[in-house]
Every structure is written in structure tokens, then in C-alpha cells.
Amino acid sequence: MTEQDRQRIAAGIADGLSYSEIARRLGRPPSTISREIARNGGSGGYRPQQAHRATGLRARRGTPAPPRAAASPDDMVGEEIIEAAVRAGLPRMTARVHVDLLLSEEGRRTAAELTRRLKVSPASVSLAVNYLVQHGYVRRERDPQRRRDVYVIDDEAWYQSVVLSARQTLETARSAMTMAEASGPDSPVGQRMAKAGAFLERVSLDMMNSADRSRGLLA
């Protein structure tokens, strides 16, 4: 693997691409990409130049890569959740922050704690938590004593995220209906948009009603 390949791997990690997508772009098996990242700091600490030098040293010495520490059950579960979230379209860094909050004992961390634990820049954490707050996955609280924000995930967050998503879909449905009226009910565009609006409206209202009925499961 060339240094340019490793730079493309680092760029893919920064862009939140899955290992499978990085492998596809490089024309390599996903297992090769996974091993390369795992033996050189993991997704949070991968540095292409250091990885290239370390690989060269191992090749010249004829020594194998140092053994990886056995992953804990929490680490394995966390990685599975992250990969599932990335496949669903969530940026990788956002998924990592979300999972770190999910698996925290109290369900709350400061931005500084997230930065230290995930070994990433404050800017990366800021982008991730802003996304999570906007989509209802976590909420932001203010610590008046230390004058800092605390990011919290609790059982109610699941309800809020579903309802927020449904409301956004409902807005899209009503925009489609407005466009249908403007285009005329007998025009091809009007008919297409009217059908889309009716479908999205029904789905979003069903989601909100289902969330309300099931909210007690989170109590």
C-alpha cells in the first residue's frame, strides 16, 4: 500500500466514509482497510505518514505488527452501532460521539471530555454535537458553575428525535401539496406532487401518533 493510499484512507475517515466505501474507492478488500486502520491507531488516531513509516520499519525488520489489545464487549457493541449508523447515513464522527454518549454511565459529557476520549479536535466534536442537538438525539444543558455546555442523552431523546423527524417530513409533505396546487391538480406535476404530499403526510402523522402511544415504554 502506497503513502498516497494511506492519505486517501485518512481523508475517507475524516469524511465519515465507511470502511467498505473507502475500500471500494481504493479497489481493495474491506478487510485490508480494516486491518490497516486497526494496526495504526484506529479510526480516531490514524495518521497516514506515521502508518507508512511504521509499515516500512516492520517490513525491514521482518517483525509483525504489535498485537492489538482484546476489545471489551462495550467496544465491540459500540463499533457495531457506529458502523450501522454510518451505513444509515450518519457521519462517522457524529456516530462516534453519539455512541460515546450512549455508552457513558450517566449519559452526559462535556465537549472537552468528548474531545479527550475520542482523541479528535474540538471542532470535530462541535460539528458532531450540533448535528445531534439539531436532530433531537441529545440536548444541550448549561453548567452555571463552570460556565460550560454539557451534552446529555436520556430515554426521552429517542421520543424527541422521532417526533422531530416526523415534523420535518410533515413540512415536506405540505410543501409538496402547495406545489401541487400551484401546478394545477390536472397537470402531471400537480398529480405527482399531490400523491407525494398525501403519502408523506400520512407517514409522518402515523409516526407521531405511534411515538405518542409508545412513549410510556421510555418511562
PDB file of C-alpha atoms in Angstrom, residues 32-161:
ATOM      1  CA  THR A  32      -7.396  -4.860   4.172  1.00  0.00           C
ATOM      2  CA  ILE A  33      -8.641  -1.381   5.050  1.00  0.00           C
ATOM      3  CA  SER A  34      -9.938  -2.551   8.420  1.00  0.00           C
ATOM      4  CA  ARG A  35      -6.585  -4.159   9.340  1.00  0.00           C
ATOM      5  CA  GLU A  36      -4.624  -1.145   8.120  1.00  0.00           C
ATOM      6  CA  ILE A  37      -6.618   1.241  10.299  1.00  0.00           C
ATOM      7  CA  ALA A  38      -6.737  -1.073  13.324  1.00  0.00           C
ATOM      8  CA  ARG A  39      -2.959  -1.638  13.459  1.00  0.00           C
ATOM      9  CA  ASN A  40      -2.180   2.075  13.042  1.00  0.00           C
ATOM     10  CA  GLY A  41      -4.150   3.857  15.735  1.00  0.00           C
ATOM     11  CA  GLY A  42      -7.761   3.041  14.858  1.00  0.00           C
ATOM     12  CA  SER A  43     -10.235   5.406  13.200  1.00  0.00           C
ATOM     13  CA  GLY A  44      -9.629   8.063  15.859  1.00  0.00           C
ATOM     14  CA  GLY A  45      -5.847   8.055  15.661  1.00  0.00           C
ATOM     15  CA  TYR A  46      -4.930   7.028  12.105  1.00  0.00           C
ATOM     16  CA  ARG A  47      -2.073   9.118  10.667  1.00  0.00           C
ATOM     17  CA  PRO A  48      -1.061   8.211   7.081  1.00  0.00           C
ATOM     18  CA  GLN A  49       2.614   9.272   7.267  1.00  0.00           C
ATOM     19  CA  GLN A  50       3.177   7.506  10.587  1.00  0.00           C
ATOM     20  CA  ALA A  51       1.386   4.399   9.312  1.00  0.00           C
ATOM     21  CA  HIS A  52       3.549   4.348   6.195  1.00  0.00           C
ATOM     22  CA  ARG A  53       6.789   4.696   8.186  1.00  0.00           C
ATOM     23  CA  ALA A  54       5.721   2.056  10.699  1.00  0.00           C
ATOM     24  CA  THR A  55       4.870  -0.404   7.934  1.00  0.00           C
ATOM     25  CA  GLY A  56       8.235   0.196   6.290  1.00  0.00           C
ATOM     26  CA  LEU A  57      10.068  -0.420   9.565  1.00  0.00           C
ATOM     27  CA  ARG A  58       8.165  -3.642  10.187  1.00  0.00           C
ATOM     28  CA  ALA A  59       8.965  -4.839   6.681  1.00  0.00           C
ATOM     29  CA  ARG A  60      12.696  -4.124   7.056  1.00  0.00           C
ATOM     30  CA  ARG A  61      12.888  -5.745  10.482  1.00  0.00           C
ATOM     31  CA  GLY A  62      10.739  -8.671   9.496  1.00  0.00           C
ATOM     32  CA  THR A  63       8.712  -8.211  12.674  1.00  0.00           C
ATOM     33  CA  PRO A  64       4.963  -8.495  12.902  1.00  0.00           C
ATOM     34  CA  ALA A  65       2.723  -5.659  13.943  1.00  0.00           C
ATOM     35  CA  PRO A  66       2.255  -5.376  17.706  1.00  0.00           C
ATOM     36  CA  PRO A  67      -0.733  -7.389  18.908  1.00  0.00           C
ATOM     37  CA  ARG A  68      -3.921  -5.469  19.460  1.00  0.00           C
ATOM     38  CA  ALA A  69      -5.422  -5.359  22.908  1.00  0.00           C
ATOM     39  CA  ALA A  70      -8.502  -7.502  23.223  1.00  0.00           C
ATOM     40  CA  ALA A  71     -11.601  -5.400  22.669  1.00  0.00           C
ATOM     41  CA  SER A  72     -14.076  -5.205  25.521  1.00  0.00           C
ATOM     42  CA  PRO A  73     -17.738  -6.157  24.933  1.00  0.00           C
ATOM     43  CA  ASP A  74     -18.686  -2.474  25.135  1.00  0.00           C
ATOM     44  CA  ASP A  75     -16.093  -1.605  22.484  1.00  0.00           C
ATOM     45  CA  MET A  76     -17.386  -4.329  20.177  1.00  0.00           C
ATOM     46  CA  VAL A  77     -21.006  -3.262  20.617  1.00  0.00           C
ATOM     47  CA  GLY A  78     -20.035   0.372  20.129  1.00  0.00           C
ATOM     48  CA  GLU A  79     -18.225  -0.367  16.853  1.00  0.00           C
ATOM     49  CA  GLU A  80     -21.219  -2.323  15.565  1.00  0.00           C
ATOM     50  CA  ILE A  81     -23.572   0.570  16.373  1.00  0.00           C
ATOM     51  CA  ILE A  82     -21.214   3.067  14.736  1.00  0.00           C
ATOM     52  CA  GLU A  83     -20.973   1.018  11.532  1.00  0.00           C
ATOM     53  CA  ALA A  84     -24.769   0.608  11.427  1.00  0.00           C
ATOM     54  CA  ALA A  85     -25.252   4.350  11.902  1.00  0.00           C
ATOM     55  CA  VAL A  86     -22.744   5.154   9.146  1.00  0.00           C
ATOM     56  CA  ARG A  87     -24.490   2.769   6.757  1.00  0.00           C
ATOM     57  CA  ALA A  88     -27.741   4.592   7.552  1.00  0.00           C
ATOM     58  CA  GLY A  89     -26.140   7.890   6.504  1.00  0.00           C
ATOM     59  CA  LEU A  90     -24.836   9.371   9.763  1.00  0.00           C
ATOM     60  CA  PRO A  91     -21.352  10.944   9.513  1.00  0.00           C
ATOM     61  CA  ARG A  92     -18.797   8.721  11.236  1.00  0.00           C
ATOM     62  CA  MET A  93     -17.639  11.354  13.722  1.00  0.00           C
ATOM     63  CA  THR A  94     -21.231  12.147  14.651  1.00  0.00           C
ATOM     64  CA  ALA A  95     -21.903   8.439  15.137  1.00  0.00           C
ATOM     65  CA  ARG A  96     -18.807   8.092  17.364  1.00  0.00           C
ATOM     66  CA  VAL A  97     -19.909  10.982  19.575  1.00  0.00           C
ATOM     67  CA  HIS A  98     -23.442   9.612  19.778  1.00  0.00           C
ATOM     68  CA  VAL A  99     -22.275   6.139  20.764  1.00  0.00           C
ATOM     69  CA  ASP A 100     -19.835   7.509  23.343  1.00  0.00           C
ATOM     70  CA  LEU A 101     -22.747   9.336  24.993  1.00  0.00           C
ATOM     71  CA  LEU A 102     -24.977   6.272  24.718  1.00  0.00           C
ATOM     72  CA  LEU A 103     -22.448   4.072  26.494  1.00  0.00           C
ATOM     73  CA  SER A 104     -21.488   6.596  29.169  1.00  0.00           C
ATOM     74  CA  GLU A 105     -22.605   5.739  32.694  1.00  0.00           C
ATOM     75  CA  GLU A 106     -24.515   8.973  33.285  1.00  0.00           C
ATOM     76  CA  GLY A 107     -25.409   9.724  29.661  1.00  0.00           C
ATOM     77  CA  ARG A 108     -23.706  13.112  29.747  1.00  0.00           C
ATOM     78  CA  ARG A 109     -20.336  14.573  28.794  1.00  0.00           C
ATOM     79  CA  THR A 110     -18.786  17.959  28.137  1.00  0.00           C
ATOM     80  CA  ALA A 111     -17.237  18.835  24.791  1.00  0.00           C
ATOM     81  CA  ALA A 112     -13.795  18.690  26.418  1.00  0.00           C
ATOM     82  CA  GLU A 113     -14.479  15.169  27.702  1.00  0.00           C
ATOM     83  CA  LEU A 114     -15.623  14.023  24.254  1.00  0.00           C
ATOM     84  CA  THR A 115     -12.545  15.568  22.648  1.00  0.00           C
ATOM     85  CA  ARG A 116     -10.221  13.831  25.107  1.00  0.00           C
ATOM     86  CA  ARG A 117     -11.945  10.446  24.963  1.00  0.00           C
ATOM     87  CA  LEU A 118     -12.231  10.286  21.174  1.00  0.00           C
ATOM     88  CA  LYS A 119      -8.816  11.919  20.547  1.00  0.00           C
ATOM     89  CA  VAL A 120     -10.187  14.338  17.971  1.00  0.00           C
ATOM     90  CA  SER A 121     -10.218  18.100  17.536  1.00  0.00           C
ATOM     91  CA  PRO A 122     -12.691  20.346  19.387  1.00  0.00           C
ATOM     92  CA  ALA A 123     -14.008  21.492  16.006  1.00  0.00           C
ATOM     93  CA  SER A 124     -14.924  17.901  15.062  1.00  0.00           C
ATOM     94  CA  VAL A 125     -16.793  17.431  18.337  1.00  0.00           C
ATOM     95  CA  SER A 126     -18.553  20.772  17.909  1.00  0.00           C
ATOM     96  CA  LEU A 127     -19.870  19.811  14.463  1.00  0.00           C
ATOM     97  CA  ALA A 128     -20.998  16.417  15.721  1.00  0.00           C
ATOM     98  CA  VAL A 129     -22.853  17.633  18.823  1.00  0.00           C
ATOM     99  CA  ASN A 130     -24.526  20.441  16.884  1.00  0.00           C
ATOM    100  CA  TYR A 131     -25.900  17.857  14.447  1.00  0.00           C
ATOM    101  CA  LEU A 132     -27.091  15.630  17.296  1.00  0.00           C
ATOM    102  CA  VAL A 133     -28.790  18.534  19.087  1.00  0.00           C
ATOM    103  CA  GLN A 134     -30.494  19.763  15.908  1.00  0.00           C
ATOM    104  CA  HIS A 135     -31.895  16.302  15.212  1.00  0.00           C
ATOM    105  CA  GLY A 136     -33.063  15.688  18.766  1.00  0.00           C
ATOM    106  CA  TYR A 137     -30.621  12.895  19.619  1.00  0.00           C
ATOM    107  CA  VAL A 138     -29.115  14.804  22.545  1.00  0.00           C
ATOM    108  CA  ARG A 139     -29.870  18.016  24.389  1.00  0.00           C
ATOM    109  CA  ARG A 140     -27.552  20.795  25.470  1.00  0.00           C
ATOM    110  CA  GLU A 141     -27.513  21.903  29.115  1.00  0.00           C
ATOM    111  CA  ARG A 142     -25.559  24.727  30.714  1.00  0.00           C
ATOM    112  CA  ASP A 143     -23.361  24.165  33.760  1.00  0.00           C
ATOM    113  CA  PRO A 144     -23.649  27.561  35.521  1.00  0.00           C
ATOM    114  CA  GLN A 145     -20.822  26.867  37.953  1.00  0.00           C
ATOM    115  CA  ARG A 146     -18.204  26.073  35.330  1.00  0.00           C
ATOM    116  CA  ARG A 147     -19.793  28.072  32.505  1.00  0.00           C
ATOM    117  CA  ARG A 148     -19.673  25.240  30.003  1.00  0.00           C
ATOM    118  CA  ASP A 149     -22.122  23.212  27.967  1.00  0.00           C
ATOM    119  CA  VAL A 150     -22.954  19.623  28.858  1.00  0.00           C
ATOM    120  CA  TYR A 151     -24.411  17.239  26.265  1.00  0.00           C
ATOM    121  CA  VAL A 152     -26.999  14.842  27.603  1.00  0.00           C
ATOM    122  CA  ILE A 153     -28.671  11.771  26.175  1.00  0.00           C
ATOM    123  CA  ASP A 154     -31.553  10.192  28.062  1.00  0.00           C
ATOM    124  CA  ASP A 155     -34.545   7.966  27.368  1.00  0.00           C
ATOM    125  CA  GLU A 156     -36.672  10.915  26.260  1.00  0.00           C
ATOM    126  CA  ALA A 157     -34.179  11.686  23.483  1.00  0.00           C
ATOM    127  CA  TRP A 158     -35.489   8.776  21.402  1.00  0.00           C
ATOM    128  CA  TYR A 159     -39.018  10.192  21.522  1.00  0.00           C
ATOM    129  CA  GLN A 160     -37.812  13.692  20.664  1.00  0.00           C
ATOM    130  CA  SER A 161     -35.723  12.533  17.698  1.00  0.00           C
TER     131      SER A 161
END
